[in-house]
PDB file of C-alpha atoms in Angstrom:
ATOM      1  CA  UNK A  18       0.000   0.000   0.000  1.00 88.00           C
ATOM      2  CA  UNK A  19       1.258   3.606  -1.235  1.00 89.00           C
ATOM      3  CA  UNK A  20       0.561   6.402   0.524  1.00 85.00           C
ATOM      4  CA  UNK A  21       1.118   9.591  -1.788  1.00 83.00           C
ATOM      5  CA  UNK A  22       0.442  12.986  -0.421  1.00 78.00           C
ATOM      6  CA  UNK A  23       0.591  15.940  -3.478  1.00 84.00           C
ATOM      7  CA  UNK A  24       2.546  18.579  -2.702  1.00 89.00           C
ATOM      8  CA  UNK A  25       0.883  21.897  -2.404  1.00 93.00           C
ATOM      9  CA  UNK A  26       0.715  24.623  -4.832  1.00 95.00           C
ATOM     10  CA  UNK A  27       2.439  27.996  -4.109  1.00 95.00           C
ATOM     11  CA  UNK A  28      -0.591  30.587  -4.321  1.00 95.00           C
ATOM     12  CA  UNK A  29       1.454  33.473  -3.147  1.00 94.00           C
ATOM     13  CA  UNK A  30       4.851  34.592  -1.712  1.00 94.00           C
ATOM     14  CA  UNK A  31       4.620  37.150   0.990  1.00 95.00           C
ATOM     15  CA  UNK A  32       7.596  39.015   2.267  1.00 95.00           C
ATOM     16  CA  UNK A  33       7.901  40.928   5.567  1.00 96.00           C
ATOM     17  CA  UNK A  34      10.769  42.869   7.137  1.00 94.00           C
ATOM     18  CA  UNK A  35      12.683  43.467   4.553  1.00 93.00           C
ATOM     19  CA  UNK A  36      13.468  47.343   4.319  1.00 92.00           C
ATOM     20  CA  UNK A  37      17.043  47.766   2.675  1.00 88.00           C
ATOM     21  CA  UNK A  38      16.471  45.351  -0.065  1.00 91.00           C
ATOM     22  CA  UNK A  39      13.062  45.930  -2.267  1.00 92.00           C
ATOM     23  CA  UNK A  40      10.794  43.172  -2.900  1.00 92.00           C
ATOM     24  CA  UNK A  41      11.587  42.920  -6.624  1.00 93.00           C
ATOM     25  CA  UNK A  42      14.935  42.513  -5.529  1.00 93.00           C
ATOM     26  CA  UNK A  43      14.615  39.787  -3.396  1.00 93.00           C
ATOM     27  CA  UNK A  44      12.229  38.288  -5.893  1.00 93.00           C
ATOM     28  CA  UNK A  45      14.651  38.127  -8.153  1.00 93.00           C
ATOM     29  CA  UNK A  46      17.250  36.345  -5.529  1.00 93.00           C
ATOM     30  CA  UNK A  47      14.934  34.162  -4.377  1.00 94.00           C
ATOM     31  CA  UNK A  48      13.580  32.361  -7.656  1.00 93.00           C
ATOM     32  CA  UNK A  49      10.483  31.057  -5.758  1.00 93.00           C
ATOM     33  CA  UNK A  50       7.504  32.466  -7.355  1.00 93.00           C
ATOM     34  CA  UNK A  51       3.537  31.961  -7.318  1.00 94.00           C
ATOM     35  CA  UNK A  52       1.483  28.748  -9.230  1.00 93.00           C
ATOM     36  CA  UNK A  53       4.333  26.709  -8.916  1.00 94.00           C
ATOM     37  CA  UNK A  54       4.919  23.485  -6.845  1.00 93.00           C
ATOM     38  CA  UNK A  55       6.372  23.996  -3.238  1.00 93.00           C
ATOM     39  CA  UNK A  56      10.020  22.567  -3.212  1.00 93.00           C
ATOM     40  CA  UNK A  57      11.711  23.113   0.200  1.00 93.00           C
ATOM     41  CA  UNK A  58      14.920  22.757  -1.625  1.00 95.00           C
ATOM     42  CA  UNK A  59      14.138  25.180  -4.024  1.00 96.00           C
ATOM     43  CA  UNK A  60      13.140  27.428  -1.283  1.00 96.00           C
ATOM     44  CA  UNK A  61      16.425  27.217   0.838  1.00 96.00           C
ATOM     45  CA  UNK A  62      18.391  28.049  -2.618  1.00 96.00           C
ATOM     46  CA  UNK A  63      16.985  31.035  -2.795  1.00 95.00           C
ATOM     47  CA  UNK A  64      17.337  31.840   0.633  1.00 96.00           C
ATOM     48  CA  UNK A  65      21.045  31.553   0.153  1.00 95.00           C
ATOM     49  CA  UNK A  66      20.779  33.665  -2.944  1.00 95.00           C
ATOM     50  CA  UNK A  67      19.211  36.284  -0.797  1.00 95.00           C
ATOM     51  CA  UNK A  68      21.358  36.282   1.736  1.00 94.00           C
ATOM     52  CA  UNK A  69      24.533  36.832  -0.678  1.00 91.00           C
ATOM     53  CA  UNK A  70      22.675  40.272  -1.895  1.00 90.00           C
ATOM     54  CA  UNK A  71      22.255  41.197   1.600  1.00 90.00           C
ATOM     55  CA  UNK A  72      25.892  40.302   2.094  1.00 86.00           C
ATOM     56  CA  UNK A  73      26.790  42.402  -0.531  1.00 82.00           C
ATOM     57  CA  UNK A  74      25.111  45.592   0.927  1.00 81.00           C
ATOM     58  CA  UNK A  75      26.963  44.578   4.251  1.00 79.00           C
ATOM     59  CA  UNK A  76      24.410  42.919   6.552  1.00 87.00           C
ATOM     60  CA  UNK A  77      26.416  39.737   7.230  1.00 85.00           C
ATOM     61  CA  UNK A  78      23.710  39.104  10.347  1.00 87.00           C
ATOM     62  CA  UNK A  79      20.677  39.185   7.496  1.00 92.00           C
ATOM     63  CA  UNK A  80      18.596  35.530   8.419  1.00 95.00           C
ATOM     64  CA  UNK A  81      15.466  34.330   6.243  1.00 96.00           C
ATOM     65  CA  UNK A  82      13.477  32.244   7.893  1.00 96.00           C
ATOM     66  CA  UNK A  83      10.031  30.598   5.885  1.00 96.00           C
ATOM     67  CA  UNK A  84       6.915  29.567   6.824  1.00 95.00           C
ATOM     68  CA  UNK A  85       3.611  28.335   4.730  1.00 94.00           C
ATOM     69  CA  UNK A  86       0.415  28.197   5.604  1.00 93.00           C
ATOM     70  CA  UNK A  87      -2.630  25.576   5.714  1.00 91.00           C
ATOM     71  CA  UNK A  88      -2.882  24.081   2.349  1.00 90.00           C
ATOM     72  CA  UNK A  89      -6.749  25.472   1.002  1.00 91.00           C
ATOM     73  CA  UNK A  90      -7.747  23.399  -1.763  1.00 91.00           C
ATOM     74  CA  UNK A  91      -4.159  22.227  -2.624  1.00 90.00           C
ATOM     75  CA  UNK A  92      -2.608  25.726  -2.504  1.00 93.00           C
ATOM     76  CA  UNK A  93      -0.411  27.734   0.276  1.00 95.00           C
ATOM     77  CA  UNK A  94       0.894  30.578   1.279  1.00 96.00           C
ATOM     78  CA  UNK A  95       4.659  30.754   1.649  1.00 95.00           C
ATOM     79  CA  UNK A  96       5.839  33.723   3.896  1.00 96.00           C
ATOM     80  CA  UNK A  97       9.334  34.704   4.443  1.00 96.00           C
ATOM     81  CA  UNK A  98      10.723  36.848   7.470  1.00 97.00           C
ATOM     82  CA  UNK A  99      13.490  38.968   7.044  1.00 96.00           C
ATOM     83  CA  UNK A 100      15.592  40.354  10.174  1.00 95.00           C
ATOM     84  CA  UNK A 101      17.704  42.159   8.374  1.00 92.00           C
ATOM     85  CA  UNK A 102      20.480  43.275  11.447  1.00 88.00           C
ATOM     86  CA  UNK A 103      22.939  45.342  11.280  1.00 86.00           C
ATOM     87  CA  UNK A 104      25.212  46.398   8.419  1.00 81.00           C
ATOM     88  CA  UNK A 105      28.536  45.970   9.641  1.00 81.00           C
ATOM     89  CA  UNK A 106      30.909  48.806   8.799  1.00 81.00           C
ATOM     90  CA  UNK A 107      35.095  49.112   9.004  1.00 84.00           C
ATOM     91  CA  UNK A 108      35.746  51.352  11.427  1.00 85.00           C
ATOM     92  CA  UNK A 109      40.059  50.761  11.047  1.00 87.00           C
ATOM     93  CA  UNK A 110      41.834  49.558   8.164  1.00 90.00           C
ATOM     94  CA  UNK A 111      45.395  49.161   9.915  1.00 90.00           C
ATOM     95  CA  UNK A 112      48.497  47.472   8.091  1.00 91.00           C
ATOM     96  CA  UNK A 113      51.160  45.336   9.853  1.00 92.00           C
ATOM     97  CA  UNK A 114      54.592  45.052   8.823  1.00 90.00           C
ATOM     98  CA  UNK A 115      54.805  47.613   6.303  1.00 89.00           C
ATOM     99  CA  UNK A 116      58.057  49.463   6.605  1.00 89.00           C
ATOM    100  CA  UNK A 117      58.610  50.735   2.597  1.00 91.00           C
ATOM    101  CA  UNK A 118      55.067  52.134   2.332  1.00 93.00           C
ATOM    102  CA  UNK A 119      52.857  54.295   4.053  1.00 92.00           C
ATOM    103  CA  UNK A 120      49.493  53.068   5.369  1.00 91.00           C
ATOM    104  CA  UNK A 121      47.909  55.930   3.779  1.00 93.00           C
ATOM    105  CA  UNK A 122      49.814  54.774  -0.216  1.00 93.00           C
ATOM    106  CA  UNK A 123      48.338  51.594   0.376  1.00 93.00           C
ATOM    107  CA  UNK A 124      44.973  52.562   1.638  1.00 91.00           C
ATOM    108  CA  UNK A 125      44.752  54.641  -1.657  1.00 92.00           C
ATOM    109  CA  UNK A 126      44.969  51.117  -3.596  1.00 93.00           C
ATOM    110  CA  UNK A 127      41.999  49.855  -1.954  1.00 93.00           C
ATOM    111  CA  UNK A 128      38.361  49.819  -2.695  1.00 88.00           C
ATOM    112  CA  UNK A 129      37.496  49.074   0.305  1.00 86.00           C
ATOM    113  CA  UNK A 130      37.344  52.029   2.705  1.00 84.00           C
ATOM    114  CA  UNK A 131      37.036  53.056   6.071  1.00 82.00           C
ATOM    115  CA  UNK A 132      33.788  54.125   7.525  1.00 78.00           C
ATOM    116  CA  UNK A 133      32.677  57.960   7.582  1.00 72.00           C
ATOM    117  CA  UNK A 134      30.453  58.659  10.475  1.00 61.00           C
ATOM    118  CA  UNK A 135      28.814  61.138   7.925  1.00 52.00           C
ATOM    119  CA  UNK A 136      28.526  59.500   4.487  1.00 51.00           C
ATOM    120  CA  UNK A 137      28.682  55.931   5.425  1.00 47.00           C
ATOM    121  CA  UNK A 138      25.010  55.755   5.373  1.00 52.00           C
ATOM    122  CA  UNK A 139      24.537  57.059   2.226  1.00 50.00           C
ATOM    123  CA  UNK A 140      27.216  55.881   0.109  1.00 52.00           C
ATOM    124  CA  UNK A 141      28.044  52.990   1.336  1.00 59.00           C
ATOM    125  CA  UNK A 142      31.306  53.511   2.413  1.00 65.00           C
ATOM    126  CA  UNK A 143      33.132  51.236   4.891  1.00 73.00           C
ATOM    127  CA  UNK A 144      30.515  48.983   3.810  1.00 76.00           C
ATOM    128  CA  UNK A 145      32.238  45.319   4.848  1.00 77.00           C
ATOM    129  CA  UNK A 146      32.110  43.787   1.579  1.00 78.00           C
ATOM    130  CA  UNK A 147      34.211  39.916   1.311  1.00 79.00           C
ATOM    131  CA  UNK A 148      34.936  39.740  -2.476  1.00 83.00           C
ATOM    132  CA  UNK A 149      35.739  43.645  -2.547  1.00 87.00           C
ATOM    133  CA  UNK A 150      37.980  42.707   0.202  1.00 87.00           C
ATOM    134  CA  UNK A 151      39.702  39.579  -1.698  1.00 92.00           C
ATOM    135  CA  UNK A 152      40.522  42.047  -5.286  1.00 94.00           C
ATOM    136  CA  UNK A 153      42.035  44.595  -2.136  1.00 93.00           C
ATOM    137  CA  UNK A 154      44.387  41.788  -1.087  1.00 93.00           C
ATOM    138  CA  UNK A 155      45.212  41.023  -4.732  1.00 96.00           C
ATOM    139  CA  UNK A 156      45.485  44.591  -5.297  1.00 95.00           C
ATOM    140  CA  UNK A 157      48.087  45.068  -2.856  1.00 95.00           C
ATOM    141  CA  UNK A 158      49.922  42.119  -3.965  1.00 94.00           C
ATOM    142  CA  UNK A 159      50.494  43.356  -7.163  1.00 95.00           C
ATOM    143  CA  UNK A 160      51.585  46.605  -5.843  1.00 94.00           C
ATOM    144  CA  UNK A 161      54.267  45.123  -3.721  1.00 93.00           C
ATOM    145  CA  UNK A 162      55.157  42.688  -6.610  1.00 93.00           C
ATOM    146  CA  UNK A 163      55.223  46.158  -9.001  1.00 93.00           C
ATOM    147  CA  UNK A 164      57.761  47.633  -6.303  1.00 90.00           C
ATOM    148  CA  UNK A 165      60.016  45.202  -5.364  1.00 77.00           C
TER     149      UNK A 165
END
């Protein structure tokens, strides 16, 4: 004896908390959309996917967190919760162990910058961004291999 149970239908995807990042965006990231089969995997893909743009804009805390509701004639609602956190921002960008250049030459080099108390907010800056970070360190490698 089989016992198969369909799985439900998404009717609609609902997203709440979510204030930096628009809902198109996250949309877009998430790649779970309405009248299409509920796939749990599918879901915690996107998740990921979201959580990488939110990365990018420097909230390393972001966390995404699903629920659905009652399936109604074959059909749910899936809502995700977004807590957002805290953007974390560099507040020091200090260099060890560099006696032929000045902290300030090799800050220049860098994308990544320190944080301004007044602009931060608005342009980003100081922003804690990994992969910007990573070309930085590649950056400066180059400049010391460029320099003897």
């Amino acid at each position: 004896t089989f016992h198969v149970a369909d799985r439900p239908m998404i009717k609609e995807v609902k997203l709440e908390g979510n204030k930096k990042i628009g809902d198109d965006d996250l949309q877009v990231a998430l790649k779970v959309r309405p009248h299409t089969l509920l796939d749990v995997e599918k879901i915690q893909r996107g998740i990921e996917e979201a959580k990488k743009l939110y990365d990018q804009k420097g909230y390393k805390d972001a966390a995404i967190i699903f629920n659905t509701s009652e399936p109604v004639n074959g059909e749910v609602t899936l809502t995700l919760h977004v807590n957002e956190g805290k953007v974390l921002r560099i507040q020091h960008i200090i260099f060890e162990g560099n006696k032929h250049f000045p902290a300030r030459t090799l800050r220049s080099i860098m994308q990544t910058k320190q944080a301004w108390w007044i602009l931060s907010g608005l342009t980003g800056a100081g922003n804690l961004n990994p992969e910007v970070l990573k070309t930085d360190t590649e950056r400066l490698t180059a400049f010391y291999y460029d320099n003897g």
